[in-house]
mmCIF file of C-alpha atoms in Angstrom:
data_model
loop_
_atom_site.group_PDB
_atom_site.id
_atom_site.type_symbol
_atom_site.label_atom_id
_atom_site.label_comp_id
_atom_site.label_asym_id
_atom_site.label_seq_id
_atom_site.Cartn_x
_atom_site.Cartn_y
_atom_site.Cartn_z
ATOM 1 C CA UNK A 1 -2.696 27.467 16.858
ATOM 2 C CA UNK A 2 1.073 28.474 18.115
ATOM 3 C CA UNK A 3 2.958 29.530 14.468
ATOM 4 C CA UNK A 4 6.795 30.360 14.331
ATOM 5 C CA UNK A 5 8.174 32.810 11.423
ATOM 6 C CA UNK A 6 9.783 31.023 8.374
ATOM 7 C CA UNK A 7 10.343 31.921 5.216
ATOM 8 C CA UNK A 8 6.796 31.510 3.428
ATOM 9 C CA UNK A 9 8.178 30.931 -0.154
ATOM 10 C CA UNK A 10 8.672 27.789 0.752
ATOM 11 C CA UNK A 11 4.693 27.080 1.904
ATOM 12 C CA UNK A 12 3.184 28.596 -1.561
ATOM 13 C CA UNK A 13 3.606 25.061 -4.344
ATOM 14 C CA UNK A 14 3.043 26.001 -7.498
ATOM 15 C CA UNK A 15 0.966 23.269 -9.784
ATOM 16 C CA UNK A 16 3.119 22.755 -12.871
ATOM 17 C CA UNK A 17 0.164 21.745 -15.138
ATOM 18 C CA UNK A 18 1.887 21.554 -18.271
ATOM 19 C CA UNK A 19 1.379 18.818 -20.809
ATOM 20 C CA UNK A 20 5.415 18.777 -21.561
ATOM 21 C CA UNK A 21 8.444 19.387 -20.570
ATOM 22 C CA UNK A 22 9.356 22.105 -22.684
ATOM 23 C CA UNK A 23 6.014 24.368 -21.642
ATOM 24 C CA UNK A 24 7.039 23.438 -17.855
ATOM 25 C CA UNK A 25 10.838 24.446 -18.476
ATOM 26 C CA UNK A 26 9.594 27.802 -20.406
ATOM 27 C CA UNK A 27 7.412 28.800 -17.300
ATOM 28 C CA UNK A 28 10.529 27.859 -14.754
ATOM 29 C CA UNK A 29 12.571 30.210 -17.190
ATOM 30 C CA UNK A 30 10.324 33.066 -15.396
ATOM 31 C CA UNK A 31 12.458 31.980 -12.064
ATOM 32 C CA UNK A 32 15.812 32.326 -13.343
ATOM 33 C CA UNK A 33 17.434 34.343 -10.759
ATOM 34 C CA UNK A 34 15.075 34.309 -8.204
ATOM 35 C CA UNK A 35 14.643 31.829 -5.306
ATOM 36 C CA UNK A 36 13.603 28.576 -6.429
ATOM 37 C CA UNK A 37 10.217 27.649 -5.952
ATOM 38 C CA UNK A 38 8.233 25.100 -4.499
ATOM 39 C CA UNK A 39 6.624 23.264 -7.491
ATOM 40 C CA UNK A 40 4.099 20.023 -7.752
ATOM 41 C CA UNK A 41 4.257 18.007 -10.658
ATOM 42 C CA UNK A 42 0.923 15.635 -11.802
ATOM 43 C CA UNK A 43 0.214 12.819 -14.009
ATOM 44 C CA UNK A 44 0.338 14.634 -17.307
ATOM 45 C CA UNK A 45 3.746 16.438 -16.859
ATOM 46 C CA UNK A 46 5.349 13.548 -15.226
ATOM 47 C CA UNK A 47 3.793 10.745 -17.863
ATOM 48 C CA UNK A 48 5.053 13.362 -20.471
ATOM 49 C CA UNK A 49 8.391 14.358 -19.074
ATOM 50 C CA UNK A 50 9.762 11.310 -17.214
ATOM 51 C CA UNK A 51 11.567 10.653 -14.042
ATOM 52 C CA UNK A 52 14.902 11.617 -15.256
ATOM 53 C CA UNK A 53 13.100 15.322 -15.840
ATOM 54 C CA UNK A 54 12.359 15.101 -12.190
ATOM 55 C CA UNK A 55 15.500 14.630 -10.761
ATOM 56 C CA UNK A 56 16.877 17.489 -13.126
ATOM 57 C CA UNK A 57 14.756 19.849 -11.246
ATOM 58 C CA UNK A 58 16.290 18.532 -8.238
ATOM 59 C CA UNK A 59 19.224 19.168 -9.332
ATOM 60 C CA UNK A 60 19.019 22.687 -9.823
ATOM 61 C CA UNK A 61 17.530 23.332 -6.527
ATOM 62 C CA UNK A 62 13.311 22.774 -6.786
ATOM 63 C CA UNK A 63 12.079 21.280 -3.963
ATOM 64 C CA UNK A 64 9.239 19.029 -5.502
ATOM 65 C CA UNK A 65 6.041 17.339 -4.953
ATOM 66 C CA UNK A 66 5.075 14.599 -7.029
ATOM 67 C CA UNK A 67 1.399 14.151 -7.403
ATOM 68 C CA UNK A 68 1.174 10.881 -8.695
ATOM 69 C CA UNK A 69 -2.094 9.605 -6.059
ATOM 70 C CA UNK A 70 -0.940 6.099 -5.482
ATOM 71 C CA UNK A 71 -3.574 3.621 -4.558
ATOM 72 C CA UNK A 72 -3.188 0.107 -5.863
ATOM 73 C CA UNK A 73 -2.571 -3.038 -3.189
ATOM 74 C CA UNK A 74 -0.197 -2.697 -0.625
ATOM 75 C CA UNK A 75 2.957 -4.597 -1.952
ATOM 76 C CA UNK A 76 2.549 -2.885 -5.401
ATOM 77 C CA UNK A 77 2.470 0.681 -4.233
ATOM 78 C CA UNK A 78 5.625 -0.168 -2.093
ATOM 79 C CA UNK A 79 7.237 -0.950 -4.903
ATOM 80 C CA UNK A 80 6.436 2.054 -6.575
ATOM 81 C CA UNK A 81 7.980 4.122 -3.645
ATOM 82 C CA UNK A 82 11.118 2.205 -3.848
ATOM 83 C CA UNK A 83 11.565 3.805 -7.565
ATOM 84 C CA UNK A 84 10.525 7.150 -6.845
ATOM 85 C CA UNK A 85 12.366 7.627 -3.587
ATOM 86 C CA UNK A 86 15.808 7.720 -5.492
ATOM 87 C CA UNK A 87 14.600 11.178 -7.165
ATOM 88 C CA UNK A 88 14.971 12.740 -4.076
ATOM 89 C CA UNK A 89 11.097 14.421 -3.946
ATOM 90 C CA UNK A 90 10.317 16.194 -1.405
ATOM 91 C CA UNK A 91 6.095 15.157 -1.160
ATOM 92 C CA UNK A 92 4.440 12.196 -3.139
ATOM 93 C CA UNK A 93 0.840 11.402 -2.707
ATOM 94 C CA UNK A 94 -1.294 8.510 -1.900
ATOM 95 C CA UNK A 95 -4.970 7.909 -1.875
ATOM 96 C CA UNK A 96 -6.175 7.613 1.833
ATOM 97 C CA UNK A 97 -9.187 5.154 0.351
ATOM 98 C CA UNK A 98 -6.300 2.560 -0.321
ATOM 99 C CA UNK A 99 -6.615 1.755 3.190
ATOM 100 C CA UNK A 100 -4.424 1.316 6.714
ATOM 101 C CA UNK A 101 -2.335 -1.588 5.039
ATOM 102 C CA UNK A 102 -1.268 0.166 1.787
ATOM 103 C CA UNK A 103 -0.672 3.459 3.633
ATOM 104 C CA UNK A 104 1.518 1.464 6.104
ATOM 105 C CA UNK A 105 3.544 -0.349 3.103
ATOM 106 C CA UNK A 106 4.165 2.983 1.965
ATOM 107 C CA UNK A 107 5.827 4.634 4.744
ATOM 108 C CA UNK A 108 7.931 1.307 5.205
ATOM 109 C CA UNK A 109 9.385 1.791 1.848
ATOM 110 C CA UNK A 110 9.766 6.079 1.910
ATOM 111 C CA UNK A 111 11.609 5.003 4.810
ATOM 112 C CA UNK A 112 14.013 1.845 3.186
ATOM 113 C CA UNK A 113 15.044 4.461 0.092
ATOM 114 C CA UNK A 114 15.325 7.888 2.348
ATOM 115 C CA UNK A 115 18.114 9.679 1.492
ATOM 116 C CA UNK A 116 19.346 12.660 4.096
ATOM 117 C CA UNK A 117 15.652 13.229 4.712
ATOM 118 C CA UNK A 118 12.598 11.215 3.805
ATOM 119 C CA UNK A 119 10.050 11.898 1.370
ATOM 120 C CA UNK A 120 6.942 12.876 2.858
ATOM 121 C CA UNK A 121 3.700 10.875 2.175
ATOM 122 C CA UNK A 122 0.734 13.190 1.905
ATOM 123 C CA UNK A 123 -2.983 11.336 1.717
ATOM 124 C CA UNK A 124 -5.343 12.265 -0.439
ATOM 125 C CA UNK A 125 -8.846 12.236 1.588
ATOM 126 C CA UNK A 126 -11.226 13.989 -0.874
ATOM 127 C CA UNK A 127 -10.739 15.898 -4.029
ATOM 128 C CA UNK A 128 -11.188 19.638 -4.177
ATOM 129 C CA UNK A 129 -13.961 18.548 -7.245
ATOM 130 C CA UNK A 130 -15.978 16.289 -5.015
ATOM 131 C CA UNK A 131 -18.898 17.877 -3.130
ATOM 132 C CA UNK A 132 -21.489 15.965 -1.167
ATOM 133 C CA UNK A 133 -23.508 15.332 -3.658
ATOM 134 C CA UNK A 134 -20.865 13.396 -5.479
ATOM 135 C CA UNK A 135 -20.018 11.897 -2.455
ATOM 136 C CA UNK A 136 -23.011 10.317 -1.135
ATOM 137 C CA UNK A 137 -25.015 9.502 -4.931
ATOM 138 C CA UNK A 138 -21.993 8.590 -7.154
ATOM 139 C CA UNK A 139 -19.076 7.774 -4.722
ATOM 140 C CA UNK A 140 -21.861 6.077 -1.981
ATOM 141 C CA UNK A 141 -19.719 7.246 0.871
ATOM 142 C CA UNK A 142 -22.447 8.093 3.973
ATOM 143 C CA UNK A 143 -22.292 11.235 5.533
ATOM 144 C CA UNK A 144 -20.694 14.929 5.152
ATOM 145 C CA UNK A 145 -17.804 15.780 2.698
ATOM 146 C CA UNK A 146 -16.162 17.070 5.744
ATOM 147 C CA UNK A 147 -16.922 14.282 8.057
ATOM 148 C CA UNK A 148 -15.155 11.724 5.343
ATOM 149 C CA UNK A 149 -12.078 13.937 5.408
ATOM 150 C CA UNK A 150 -11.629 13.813 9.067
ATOM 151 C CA UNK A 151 -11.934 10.133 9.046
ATOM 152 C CA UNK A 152 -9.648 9.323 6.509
ATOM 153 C CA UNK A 153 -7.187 12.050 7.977
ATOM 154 C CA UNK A 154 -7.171 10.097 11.403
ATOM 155 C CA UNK A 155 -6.887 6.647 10.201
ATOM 156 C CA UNK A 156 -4.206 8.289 7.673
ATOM 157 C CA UNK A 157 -1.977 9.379 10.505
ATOM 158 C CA UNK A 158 -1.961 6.334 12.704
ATOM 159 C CA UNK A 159 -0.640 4.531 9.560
ATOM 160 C CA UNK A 160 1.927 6.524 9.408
ATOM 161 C CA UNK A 161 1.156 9.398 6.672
ATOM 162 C CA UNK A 162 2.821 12.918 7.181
ATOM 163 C CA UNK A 163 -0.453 14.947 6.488
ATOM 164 C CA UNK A 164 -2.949 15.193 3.963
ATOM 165 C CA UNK A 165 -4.077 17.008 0.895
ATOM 166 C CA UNK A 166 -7.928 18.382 1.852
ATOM 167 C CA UNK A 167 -9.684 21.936 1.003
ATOM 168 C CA UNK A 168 -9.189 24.523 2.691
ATOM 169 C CA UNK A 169 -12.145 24.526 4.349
ATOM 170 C CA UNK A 170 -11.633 21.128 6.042
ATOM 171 C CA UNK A 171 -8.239 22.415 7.094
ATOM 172 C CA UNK A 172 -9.479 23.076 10.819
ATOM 173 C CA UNK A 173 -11.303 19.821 11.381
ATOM 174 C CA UNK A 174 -8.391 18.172 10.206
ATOM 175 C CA UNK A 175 -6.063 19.626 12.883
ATOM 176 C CA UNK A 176 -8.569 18.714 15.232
ATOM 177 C CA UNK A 177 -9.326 15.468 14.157
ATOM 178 C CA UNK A 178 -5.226 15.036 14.334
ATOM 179 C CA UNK A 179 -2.456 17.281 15.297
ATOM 180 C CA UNK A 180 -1.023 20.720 14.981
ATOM 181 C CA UNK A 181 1.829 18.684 13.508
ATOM 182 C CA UNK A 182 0.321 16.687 11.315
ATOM 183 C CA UNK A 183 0.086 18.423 7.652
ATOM 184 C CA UNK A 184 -2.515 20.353 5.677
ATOM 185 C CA UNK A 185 -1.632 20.764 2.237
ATOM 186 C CA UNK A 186 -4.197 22.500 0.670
ATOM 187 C CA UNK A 187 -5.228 22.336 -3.136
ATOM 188 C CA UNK A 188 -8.613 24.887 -4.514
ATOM 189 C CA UNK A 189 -6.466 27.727 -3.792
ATOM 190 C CA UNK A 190 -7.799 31.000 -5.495
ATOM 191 C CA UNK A 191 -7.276 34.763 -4.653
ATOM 192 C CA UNK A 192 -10.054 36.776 -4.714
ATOM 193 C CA UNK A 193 -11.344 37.550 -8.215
ATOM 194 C CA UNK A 194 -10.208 34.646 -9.379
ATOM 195 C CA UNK A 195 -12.575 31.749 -11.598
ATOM 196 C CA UNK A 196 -12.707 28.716 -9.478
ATOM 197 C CA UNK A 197 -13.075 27.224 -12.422
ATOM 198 C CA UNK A 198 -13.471 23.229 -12.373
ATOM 199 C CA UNK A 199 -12.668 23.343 -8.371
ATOM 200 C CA UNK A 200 -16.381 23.120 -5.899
ATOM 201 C CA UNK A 201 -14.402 23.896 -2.690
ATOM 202 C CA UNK A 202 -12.318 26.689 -2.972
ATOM 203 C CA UNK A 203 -11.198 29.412 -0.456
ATOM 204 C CA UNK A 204 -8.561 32.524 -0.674
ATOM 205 C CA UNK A 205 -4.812 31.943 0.218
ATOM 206 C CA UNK A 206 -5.578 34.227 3.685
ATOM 207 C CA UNK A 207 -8.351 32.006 5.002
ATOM 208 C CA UNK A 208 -6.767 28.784 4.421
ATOM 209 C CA UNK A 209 -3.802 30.146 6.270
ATOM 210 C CA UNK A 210 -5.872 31.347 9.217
ATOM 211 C CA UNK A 211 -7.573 27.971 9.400
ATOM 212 C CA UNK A 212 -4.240 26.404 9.868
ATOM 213 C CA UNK A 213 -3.070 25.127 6.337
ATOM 214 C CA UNK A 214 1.015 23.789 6.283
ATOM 215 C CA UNK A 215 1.366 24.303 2.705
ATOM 216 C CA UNK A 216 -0.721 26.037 -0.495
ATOM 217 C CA UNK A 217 -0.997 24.769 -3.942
ATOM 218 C CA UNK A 218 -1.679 27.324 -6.780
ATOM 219 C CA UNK A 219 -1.769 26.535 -10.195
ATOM 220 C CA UNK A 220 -3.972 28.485 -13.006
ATOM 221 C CA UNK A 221 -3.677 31.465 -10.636
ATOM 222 C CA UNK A 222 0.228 31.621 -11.101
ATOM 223 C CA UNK A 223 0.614 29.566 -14.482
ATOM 224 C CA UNK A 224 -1.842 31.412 -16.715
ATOM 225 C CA UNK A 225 -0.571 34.574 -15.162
ATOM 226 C CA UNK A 226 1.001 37.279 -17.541
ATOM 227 C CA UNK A 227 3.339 37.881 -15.050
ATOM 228 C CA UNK A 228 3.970 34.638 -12.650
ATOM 229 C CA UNK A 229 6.635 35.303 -10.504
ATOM 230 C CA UNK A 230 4.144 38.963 -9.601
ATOM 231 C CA UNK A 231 1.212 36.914 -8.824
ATOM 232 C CA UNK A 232 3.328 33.902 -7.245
ATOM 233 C CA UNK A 233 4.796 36.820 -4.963
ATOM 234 C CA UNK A 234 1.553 38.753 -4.488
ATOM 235 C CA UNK A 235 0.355 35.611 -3.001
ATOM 236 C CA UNK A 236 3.356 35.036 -0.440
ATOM 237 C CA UNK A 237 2.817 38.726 0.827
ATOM 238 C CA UNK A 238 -1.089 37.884 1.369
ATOM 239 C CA UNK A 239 0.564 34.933 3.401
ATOM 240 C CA UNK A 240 3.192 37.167 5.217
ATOM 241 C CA UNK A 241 0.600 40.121 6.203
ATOM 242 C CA UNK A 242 -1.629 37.929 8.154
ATOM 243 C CA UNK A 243 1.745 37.763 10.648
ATOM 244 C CA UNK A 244 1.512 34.267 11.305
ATOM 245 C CA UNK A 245 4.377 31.819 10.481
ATOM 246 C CA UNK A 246 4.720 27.788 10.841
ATOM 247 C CA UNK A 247 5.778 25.405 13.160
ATOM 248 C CA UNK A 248 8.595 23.389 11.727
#
């Protein structure tokens, strides 16, 4: 896969899983005077902290991805979009299962409230917690975990989604199954050493990389760290000794 160097700050997210404001703020304090990273926000801290939280951080220079998993019919979802596009966000995600239509409406409405650049919608094709036999016994989708993921990923792109969020060890078929172009964002992310914990499909920073990943998303690893910004940079030089870069 032809890569280009960039900066990779930029390609390591960090998962602000923080039940308020005031924890996420606290951690962020770690970053005061450094570059500002690349942070994802979920249900919990954005439930707890609000939209006007949001475009705070935007503010001061966080590029952001909202992980908010939107899947509901097509007009509804739209609507949502219309709201969160005037924060500005960088990446918002939407389920791939909602379908062609809904991922369709979506686009048509990043694209209505896009500022100087549009948001970029990211489709969720399988959770990092699901493995196959979740898949096939409680889910009763047919088939391979990785097979789904390539699926959804294609039908995701002709309907007009930027990329996907999928392990890292899907990351290849994906870009197969699609285009160089088309995005890997990749959740499950642990160094080596580290619990998986409650993710089933996990790989290092390096391999995901290797196998083509756009963009990493770290969370315990960095957030439960004694010293975050160390391990947040510890995991950008992993990226940047490999001496590949990105396509942009």
């Amino acid at each position: 896969m032809e890569r280009t160097n960039v900066d990779m700050h930029n390609r390591v997210i960090i998962a602000l899983d923080f039940p308020a404001a005031q924890m996420a703020e606290q951690f962020l304090d770690h970053w005061r005077g450094e570059q500002k990273p690349f942070i994802k926000v979920g249900y919990q801290l954005f439930y707890s902290a609000g939209p006007q939280w949001i475009a705070k951080r935007k503010e001061e220079g966080y590029p952001i991805f909202l992980d908010l998993k939107l899947h509901d019919i097509p007009n509804t979802v739209a609507k949502g979009i219309e709201s969160l596009g005037r924060l500005g966000i960088d990446f918002l995600t939407i389920h791939a299962s909602g379908g062609r239509t809904m991922i369709e409406a979506a686009r048509l409405a990043a694209e209505a409230t896009a500022g100087r650049e549009r948001m970029k919608l990211l489709a969720v094709t399988q959770l990092t917690s699901t493995d196959q036999q979740m898949l096939n016994e409680e889910i009763g989708i047919p088939g391979t975990v990785e097979e789904c993921v390539s699926r959804y990923a294609q039908f995701a792109q002709k309907a007009g989604a930027d990329g996907v969020i999928c392990s890292g060890q899907e990351v290849s078929r994906v870009k197969q199954a699609t285009s160089p172009s088309f995005l890997a964002v990749t959740p499950g992310i642990r160094p080596l050493g580290k619990d998986v914990q409650d993710q089933k499909r996990v790989v290092t920073p390096a391999r995901a990389i290797r196998d083509g990943a756009d963009y990493l998303v770290v969370g315990r690893p960095i957030t439960r760290s004694a010293d975050p910004v160390k391990s947040f940079w510890a995991i950008v030089e992993e990226i940047q000794q490999l001496g590949v870069g990105f396509d942009e």
